[in-house]
PDB file of C-alpha atoms and ligand atoms in Angstrom:
ATOM      1  CA  MET A   1     -15.736 -33.668 -10.789  1.00 70.00           C
ATOM      2  CA  ILE A   2     -18.578 -36.142 -10.251  1.00 67.00           C
ATOM      3  CA  MET A   3     -17.909 -38.342  -7.233  1.00 74.00           C
ATOM      4  CA  SER A   4     -21.085 -40.387  -7.305  1.00 83.00           C
ATOM      5  CA  LYS A   5     -24.742 -40.083  -8.227  1.00 88.00           C
ATOM      6  CA  GLU A   6     -25.138 -37.991  -5.099  1.00 95.00           C
ATOM      7  CA  TYR A   7     -22.143 -35.662  -4.905  1.00 97.00           C
ATOM      8  CA  ARG A   8     -20.098 -33.452  -7.170  1.00 97.00           C
ATOM      9  CA  ILE A   9     -17.076 -31.278  -6.397  1.00 98.00           C
ATOM     10  CA  ARG A  10     -16.696 -28.274  -8.687  1.00 98.00           C
ATOM     11  CA  GLU A  11     -14.818 -24.991  -8.738  1.00 98.00           C
ATOM     12  CA  MET A  12     -16.435 -22.187  -6.764  1.00 98.00           C
ATOM     13  CA  ASN A  13     -17.657 -19.121  -8.625  1.00 98.00           C
ATOM     14  CA  ILE A  14     -18.766 -15.841  -7.143  1.00 98.00           C
ATOM     15  CA  ASN A  15     -22.465 -16.626  -7.673  1.00 98.00           C
ATOM     16  CA  ASP A  16     -22.015 -19.271  -4.967  1.00 98.00           C
ATOM     17  CA  HIS A  17     -21.135 -16.610  -2.394  1.00 98.00           C
ATOM     18  CA  THR A  18     -24.526 -16.380  -0.649  1.00 98.00           C
ATOM     19  CA  ALA A  19     -24.876 -20.150  -0.307  1.00 98.00           C
ATOM     20  CA  VAL A  20     -21.288 -20.564   0.832  1.00 98.00           C
ATOM     21  CA  VAL A  21     -21.644 -17.877   3.526  1.00 98.00           C
ATOM     22  CA  GLU A  22     -24.825 -19.615   4.741  1.00 98.00           C
ATOM     23  CA  LEU A  23     -22.916 -22.879   4.949  1.00 98.00           C
ATOM     24  CA  TRP A  24     -20.005 -21.301   6.804  1.00 98.00           C
ATOM     25  CA  LYS A  25     -22.412 -19.782   9.318  1.00 98.00           C
ATOM     26  CA  LYS A  26     -24.177 -23.100   9.765  1.00 97.00           C
ATOM     27  CA  THR A  27     -20.891 -24.793  10.627  1.00 97.00           C
ATOM     28  CA  GLY A  28     -19.996 -22.150  13.184  1.00 94.00           C
ATOM     29  CA  LEU A  29     -17.081 -20.510  11.380  1.00 94.00           C
ATOM     30  CA  SER A  30     -16.503 -16.959  12.484  1.00 90.00           C
ATOM     31  CA  LEU A  31     -16.681 -14.695   9.451  1.00 94.00           C
ATOM     32  CA  GLY A  32     -14.922 -11.418   8.792  1.00 92.00           C
ATOM     33  CA  LEU A  33     -14.076  -8.855   6.179  1.00 92.00           C
ATOM     34  CA  SER A  34     -12.251 -11.468   4.103  1.00 94.00           C
ATOM     35  CA  ASP A  35     -15.545 -13.321   3.622  1.00 96.00           C
ATOM     36  CA  THR A  36     -17.449 -10.524   1.868  1.00 95.00           C
ATOM     37  CA  LYS A  37     -18.399 -10.991  -1.764  1.00 96.00           C
ATOM     38  CA  ALA A  38     -15.657  -8.632  -2.953  1.00 96.00           C
ATOM     39  CA  GLU A  39     -12.957 -10.446  -1.010  1.00 96.00           C
ATOM     40  CA  VAL A  40     -14.127 -13.935  -1.946  1.00 98.00           C
ATOM     41  CA  ARG A  41     -14.206 -12.829  -5.593  1.00 98.00           C
ATOM     42  CA  ARG A  42     -10.605 -11.712  -5.245  1.00 98.00           C
ATOM     43  CA  MET A  43      -9.645 -15.004  -3.624  1.00 98.00           C
ATOM     44  CA  ILE A  44     -11.238 -17.036  -6.443  1.00 98.00           C
ATOM     45  CA  GLU A  45      -9.677 -14.877  -9.178  1.00 98.00           C
ATOM     46  CA  HIS A  46      -6.258 -14.999  -7.548  1.00 98.00           C
ATOM     47  CA  ASN A  47      -6.362 -18.784  -7.127  1.00 98.00           C
ATOM     48  CA  PRO A  48      -7.957 -20.342 -10.197  1.00 97.00           C
ATOM     49  CA  GLY A  49      -9.050 -23.906  -9.565  1.00 98.00           C
ATOM     50  CA  LEU A  50      -8.272 -23.880  -5.833  1.00 98.00           C
ATOM     51  CA  CYS A  51     -11.599 -22.743  -4.359  1.00 98.00           C
ATOM     52  CA  LEU A  52     -14.088 -25.598  -4.406  1.00 98.00           C
ATOM     53  CA  VAL A  53     -17.666 -26.404  -3.516  1.00 98.00           C
ATOM     54  CA  LEU A  54     -19.420 -29.715  -2.963  1.00 98.00           C
ATOM     55  CA  GLU A  55     -22.918 -30.139  -4.366  1.00 98.00           C
ATOM     56  CA  HIS A  56     -25.625 -32.547  -3.265  1.00 97.00           C
ATOM     57  CA  LEU A  57     -27.064 -33.554  -6.627  1.00 96.00           C
ATOM     58  CA  PRO A  58     -30.430 -35.004  -5.452  1.00 96.00           C
ATOM     59  CA  SER A  59     -31.336 -31.597  -3.972  1.00 96.00           C
ATOM     60  CA  ASN A  60     -30.671 -29.659  -7.182  1.00 96.00           C
ATOM     61  CA  GLY A  61     -27.008 -29.142  -6.504  1.00 96.00           C
ATOM     62  CA  THR A  62     -27.395 -27.528  -3.084  1.00 98.00           C
ATOM     63  CA  ILE A  63     -23.981 -26.541  -1.783  1.00 98.00           C
ATOM     64  CA  ILE A  64     -23.115 -28.698   1.228  1.00 98.00           C
ATOM     65  CA  GLY A  65     -19.363 -28.206   1.302  1.00 98.00           C
ATOM     66  CA  ALA A  66     -16.805 -25.524   0.584  1.00 98.00           C
ATOM     67  CA  VAL A  67     -13.110 -24.798   0.894  1.00 98.00           C
ATOM     68  CA  LEU A  68     -10.846 -21.936  -0.170  1.00 98.00           C
ATOM     69  CA  GLY A  69      -7.364 -22.842  -1.357  1.00 98.00           C
ATOM     70  CA  GLY A  70      -4.707 -20.245  -1.971  1.00 98.00           C
ATOM     71  CA  PHE A  71      -1.119 -20.290  -3.229  1.00 98.00           C
ATOM     72  CA  ASP A  72       1.140 -17.414  -2.181  1.00 97.00           C
ATOM     73  CA  GLY A  73       4.051 -18.418  -4.403  1.00 97.00           C
ATOM     74  CA  ARG A  74       5.696 -20.473  -1.650  1.00 98.00           C
ATOM     75  CA  ARG A  75       3.063 -22.235   0.449  1.00 98.00           C
ATOM     76  CA  GLY A  76      -0.422 -23.434  -0.250  1.00 98.00           C
ATOM     77  CA  TRP A  77      -3.042 -22.347   2.278  1.00 98.00           C
ATOM     78  CA  VAL A  78      -6.349 -23.927   3.192  1.00 98.00           C
ATOM     79  CA  HIS A  79      -9.148 -21.761   4.573  1.00 98.00           C
ATOM     80  CA  HIS A  80     -12.697 -22.341   5.735  1.00 98.00           C
ATOM     81  CA  LEU A  81     -13.215 -26.009   4.943  1.00 98.00           C
ATOM     82  CA  ALA A  82     -16.807 -26.741   5.903  1.00 98.00           C
ATOM     83  CA  ILE A  83     -19.258 -29.591   5.418  1.00 98.00           C
ATOM     84  CA  ASP A  84     -22.940 -29.089   6.205  1.00 98.00           C
ATOM     85  CA  PRO A  85     -23.556 -30.661   9.639  1.00 98.00           C
ATOM     86  CA  ALA A  86     -26.244 -32.917   8.147  1.00 98.00           C
ATOM     87  CA  PHE A  87     -23.610 -34.426   5.844  1.00 98.00           C
ATOM     88  CA  GLN A  88     -20.636 -34.668   8.194  1.00 98.00           C
ATOM     89  CA  GLY A  89     -19.053 -38.009   9.030  1.00 98.00           C
ATOM     90  CA  LYS A  90     -19.561 -39.479   5.544  1.00 97.00           C
ATOM     91  CA  GLY A  91     -16.043 -38.962   4.232  1.00 97.00           C
ATOM     92  CA  LEU A  92     -16.964 -35.814   2.310  1.00 98.00           C
ATOM     93  CA  GLY A  93     -14.541 -33.475   4.092  1.00 98.00           C
ATOM     94  CA  LYS A  94     -11.759 -35.917   3.248  1.00 98.00           C
ATOM     95  CA  LYS A  95     -12.905 -36.078  -0.385  1.00 98.00           C
ATOM     96  CA  MET A  96     -12.755 -32.293  -0.652  1.00 98.00           C
ATOM     97  CA  MET A  97      -9.302 -32.156   0.905  1.00 98.00           C
ATOM     98  CA  ASP A  98      -8.078 -34.985  -1.365  1.00 98.00           C
ATOM     99  CA  GLU A  99      -9.251 -32.998  -4.392  1.00 98.00           C
ATOM    100  CA  LEU A 100      -7.677 -29.761  -3.165  1.00 98.00           C
ATOM    101  CA  THR A 101      -4.419 -31.533  -2.289  1.00 98.00           C
ATOM    102  CA  LYS A 102      -4.306 -33.024  -5.798  1.00 98.00           C
ATOM    103  CA  ARG A 103      -4.703 -29.552  -7.238  1.00 98.00           C
ATOM    104  CA  PHE A 104      -1.844 -28.187  -5.116  1.00 98.00           C
ATOM    105  CA  GLU A 105       0.307 -31.151  -6.176  1.00 98.00           C
ATOM    106  CA  ALA A 106      -0.472 -30.402  -9.810  1.00 98.00           C
ATOM    107  CA  ARG A 107       0.997 -26.925  -9.188  1.00 98.00           C
ATOM    108  CA  ASN A 108       4.151 -28.439  -7.676  1.00 98.00           C
ATOM    109  CA  VAL A 109       3.497 -26.825  -4.299  1.00 98.00           C
ATOM    110  CA  VAL A 110       6.014 -27.921  -1.625  1.00 98.00           C
ATOM    111  CA  LYS A 111       3.864 -27.649   1.502  1.00 98.00           C
ATOM    112  CA  ILE A 112       0.307 -26.721   2.419  1.00 98.00           C
ATOM    113  CA  LYS A 113      -0.668 -25.064   5.677  1.00 98.00           C
ATOM    114  CA  LEU A 114      -3.729 -24.083   7.627  1.00 98.00           C
ATOM    115  CA  GLU A 115      -4.718 -22.357  10.812  1.00 97.00           C
ATOM    116  CA  VAL A 116      -7.253 -23.690  13.269  1.00 96.00           C
ATOM    117  CA  LEU A 117      -8.335 -22.406  16.655  1.00 94.00           C
ATOM    118  CA  GLN A 118      -6.636 -24.290  19.475  1.00 94.00           C
ATOM    119  CA  ASN A 119      -9.963 -25.278  21.016  1.00 94.00           C
ATOM    120  CA  ASN A 120     -11.356 -26.717  17.764  1.00 95.00           C
ATOM    121  CA  LYS A 121     -10.336 -30.237  18.748  1.00 96.00           C
ATOM    122  CA  ASP A 122     -12.590 -32.015  16.249  1.00 96.00           C
ATOM    123  CA  VAL A 123     -11.066 -30.216  13.305  1.00 97.00           C
ATOM    124  CA  ILE A 124      -7.555 -30.857  14.598  1.00 98.00           C
ATOM    125  CA  ALA A 125      -8.385 -34.573  14.926  1.00 98.00           C
ATOM    126  CA  PHE A 126      -9.859 -34.572  11.410  1.00 98.00           C
ATOM    127  CA  TYR A 127      -6.694 -33.113   9.874  1.00 98.00           C
ATOM    128  CA  GLN A 128      -4.448 -35.446  11.882  1.00 98.00           C
ATOM    129  CA  ARG A 129      -6.479 -38.354  10.506  1.00 98.00           C
ATOM    130  CA  LEU A 130      -5.683 -36.993   7.035  1.00 98.00           C
ATOM    131  CA  GLY A 131      -1.967 -37.047   7.841  1.00 98.00           C
ATOM    132  CA  TRP A 132      -1.351 -33.408   8.698  1.00 98.00           C
ATOM    133  CA  ASP A 133       1.295 -32.629  11.352  1.00 98.00           C
ATOM    134  CA  LEU A 134       0.759 -30.402  14.363  1.00 97.00           C
ATOM    135  CA  ARG A 135       3.375 -27.653  14.588  1.00 97.00           C
ATOM    136  CA  PRO A 136       3.351 -26.600  18.243  1.00 94.00           C
ATOM    137  CA  GLU A 137       6.796 -25.003  17.821  1.00 97.00           C
ATOM    138  CA  LEU A 138       5.236 -22.364  15.570  1.00 97.00           C
ATOM    139  CA  ILE A 139       3.084 -19.450  16.578  1.00 95.00           C
ATOM    140  CA  THR A 140       0.974 -17.395  14.236  1.00 96.00           C
ATOM    141  CA  MET A 141       1.406 -13.637  14.102  1.00 96.00           C
ATOM    142  CA  SER A 142      -0.670 -11.136  12.159  1.00 95.00           C
ATOM    143  CA  LEU A 143      -0.965  -7.427  11.472  1.00 94.00           C
ATOM    144  CA  THR A 144      -4.350  -6.106  10.425  1.00 91.00           C
ATOM    145  CA  LEU A 145      -4.146  -3.668   7.507  1.00 91.00           C
ATOM    146  CA  ARG A 146      -7.825  -2.881   6.974  1.00 88.00           C
ATOM    147  CA  GLU A 147     -10.346  -2.167   9.644  1.00 80.00           C
ATOM    148  CA  ASP A 148     -13.405  -1.794   7.367  1.00 69.00           C
ATOM    149  CA  VAL A 149     -16.561  -3.107   8.912  1.00 61.00           C
ATOM    150  CA  PHE A 150     -17.785  -6.515   7.726  1.00 58.00           C
ATOM    151  CA  LYS A 151     -20.947  -6.013   5.701  1.00 60.00           C
ATOM    152  CA  GLU A 152     -22.711  -8.770   3.829  1.00 57.00           C
ATOM    153  CA  ASP A 153     -23.044  -7.761   0.214  1.00 55.00           C
TER     154      ASP A 153
HETATM  155  C1  COA B   1     -13.908 -30.640   9.753  1.00 51.13           C
HETATM  156  C2  COA B   1     -14.993 -31.093   8.798  1.00 51.13           C
HETATM  157  C3  COA B   1     -14.821 -30.389   7.479  1.00 51.13           C
HETATM  158  C4  COA B   1     -14.826 -32.613   8.602  1.00 51.13           C
HETATM  159  O1  COA B   1     -15.694 -33.046   7.570  1.00 51.13           O
HETATM  160  P1  COA B   1     -16.397 -34.486   7.579  1.00 51.13           P
HETATM  161  O2  COA B   1     -16.993 -34.701   6.229  1.00 51.13           O
HETATM  162  O3  COA B   1     -17.294 -34.614   8.755  1.00 51.13           O
HETATM  163  O4  COA B   1     -15.135 -35.457   7.797  1.00 51.13           O
HETATM  164  P2  COA B   1     -14.940 -36.903   7.100  1.00 51.13           P
HETATM  165  O5  COA B   1     -16.188 -37.693   7.285  1.00 51.13           O
HETATM  166  O6  COA B   1     -14.441 -36.726   5.717  1.00 51.13           O
HETATM  167  O7  COA B   1     -13.773 -37.504   8.008  1.00 51.13           O
HETATM  168  C5  COA B   1     -12.540 -37.962   7.449  1.00 51.13           C
HETATM  169  C6  COA B   1     -11.783 -38.764   8.480  1.00 51.13           C
HETATM  170  O8  COA B   1     -11.532 -37.946   9.637  1.00 51.13           O
HETATM  171  C7  COA B   1     -12.070 -38.565  10.795  1.00 51.13           C
HETATM  172  N1  COA B   1     -12.642 -37.540  11.682  1.00 51.13           N
HETATM  173  C8  COA B   1     -13.539 -36.591  11.357  1.00 51.13           C
HETATM  174  N2  COA B   1     -13.861 -35.865  12.469  1.00 51.13           N
HETATM  175  C9  COA B   1     -13.147 -36.412  13.473  1.00 51.13           C
HETATM  176  C10 COA B   1     -13.041 -36.147  14.869  1.00 51.13           C
HETATM  177  N3  COA B   1     -13.746 -35.175  15.439  1.00 51.13           N
HETATM  178  N4  COA B   1     -12.208 -36.912  15.616  1.00 51.13           N
HETATM  179  C11 COA B   1     -11.496 -37.899  15.078  1.00 51.13           C
HETATM  180  N5  COA B   1     -11.561 -38.205  13.748  1.00 51.13           N
HETATM  181  C12 COA B   1     -12.366 -37.481  12.980  1.00 51.13           C
HETATM  182  C13 COA B   1     -13.179 -39.458  10.285  1.00 51.13           C
HETATM  183  O9  COA B   1     -13.447 -40.485  11.192  1.00 51.13           O
HETATM  184  C14 COA B   1     -12.582 -39.947   8.995  1.00 51.13           C
HETATM  185  O10 COA B   1     -11.671 -40.989   9.272  1.00 51.13           O
HETATM  186  P3  COA B   1     -11.677 -42.378   8.410  1.00 51.13           P
HETATM  187  O11 COA B   1     -11.193 -41.947   7.027  1.00 51.13           O
HETATM  188  O12 COA B   1     -10.744 -43.245   9.125  1.00 51.13           O
HETATM  189  O13 COA B   1     -13.083 -42.847   8.390  1.00 51.13           O
HETATM  190  C15 COA B   1     -16.406 -30.843   9.371  1.00 51.13           C
HETATM  191  O14 COA B   1     -16.500 -31.445  10.619  1.00 51.13           O
HETATM  192  C16 COA B   1     -16.760 -29.365   9.519  1.00 51.13           C
HETATM  193  O15 COA B   1     -17.295 -28.763   8.594  1.00 51.13           O
HETATM  194  N6  COA B   1     -16.513 -28.781  10.696  1.00 51.13           N
HETATM  195  C17 COA B   1     -16.970 -27.403  11.012  1.00 51.13           C
HETATM  196  C18 COA B   1     -16.265 -26.324  10.247  1.00 51.13           C
HETATM  197  C19 COA B   1     -14.858 -26.066  10.704  1.00 51.13           C
HETATM  198  O16 COA B   1     -14.625 -25.813  11.881  1.00 51.13           O
HETATM  199  N7  COA B   1     -13.904 -26.105   9.745  1.00 51.13           N
HETATM  200  C20 COA B   1     -12.509 -25.898   9.991  1.00 51.13           C
HETATM  201  C21 COA B   1     -12.105 -24.480   9.842  1.00 51.13           C
HETATM  202  S1  COA B   1     -10.395 -24.291  10.272  1.00 51.13           S
END
């Protein structure tokens, strides 16, 4: 989807993995086993049309934004939204979330959720600006099923 002469949002494919990992690192996201090429491939294949990248067209389509969307059959989930620091504050994160939200709506999804570290105040403020509700009455629990070491591949 072309947004302007400068930016285009398109669906992520696995050949984007290296560039997307670079971007995630640049924005300070902490990466794990779920971010390896094999796992990102699985995420994309499991969620057609919900994993997106943002290209900067004047620099040959360099990837400057990314987000992984997933639908588990009940809730939509948003993971790893990132905009290159050099391009933050221009409305691009909102554009990506608007596009992803539209795609969840097209699938009739009731509610979308995300997790963010409590100390990541900027990201919390960003999502509140987009209309998301804080849910302080909820806590997240998890059980790790695979302990494989994270290797970049
Ligand atoms: C969060 C992030 C994606 C936001 O992207 P962005 O392109 O800079 O945000 P936008 O310019 O689209 O901002 C959209 C709106 O949110 C507001 N906003 C953004 N950051 C904000 C902040 N720290 N405090 C208050 N409002 C904020 C903007 O002012 C804008 O409001 P407006 O529509 O009234 O102008 C980007 O900062 C980022 O990549 N952060 C690092 C990665 C990260 O931690 N991701 C989250 C993983 S859970």
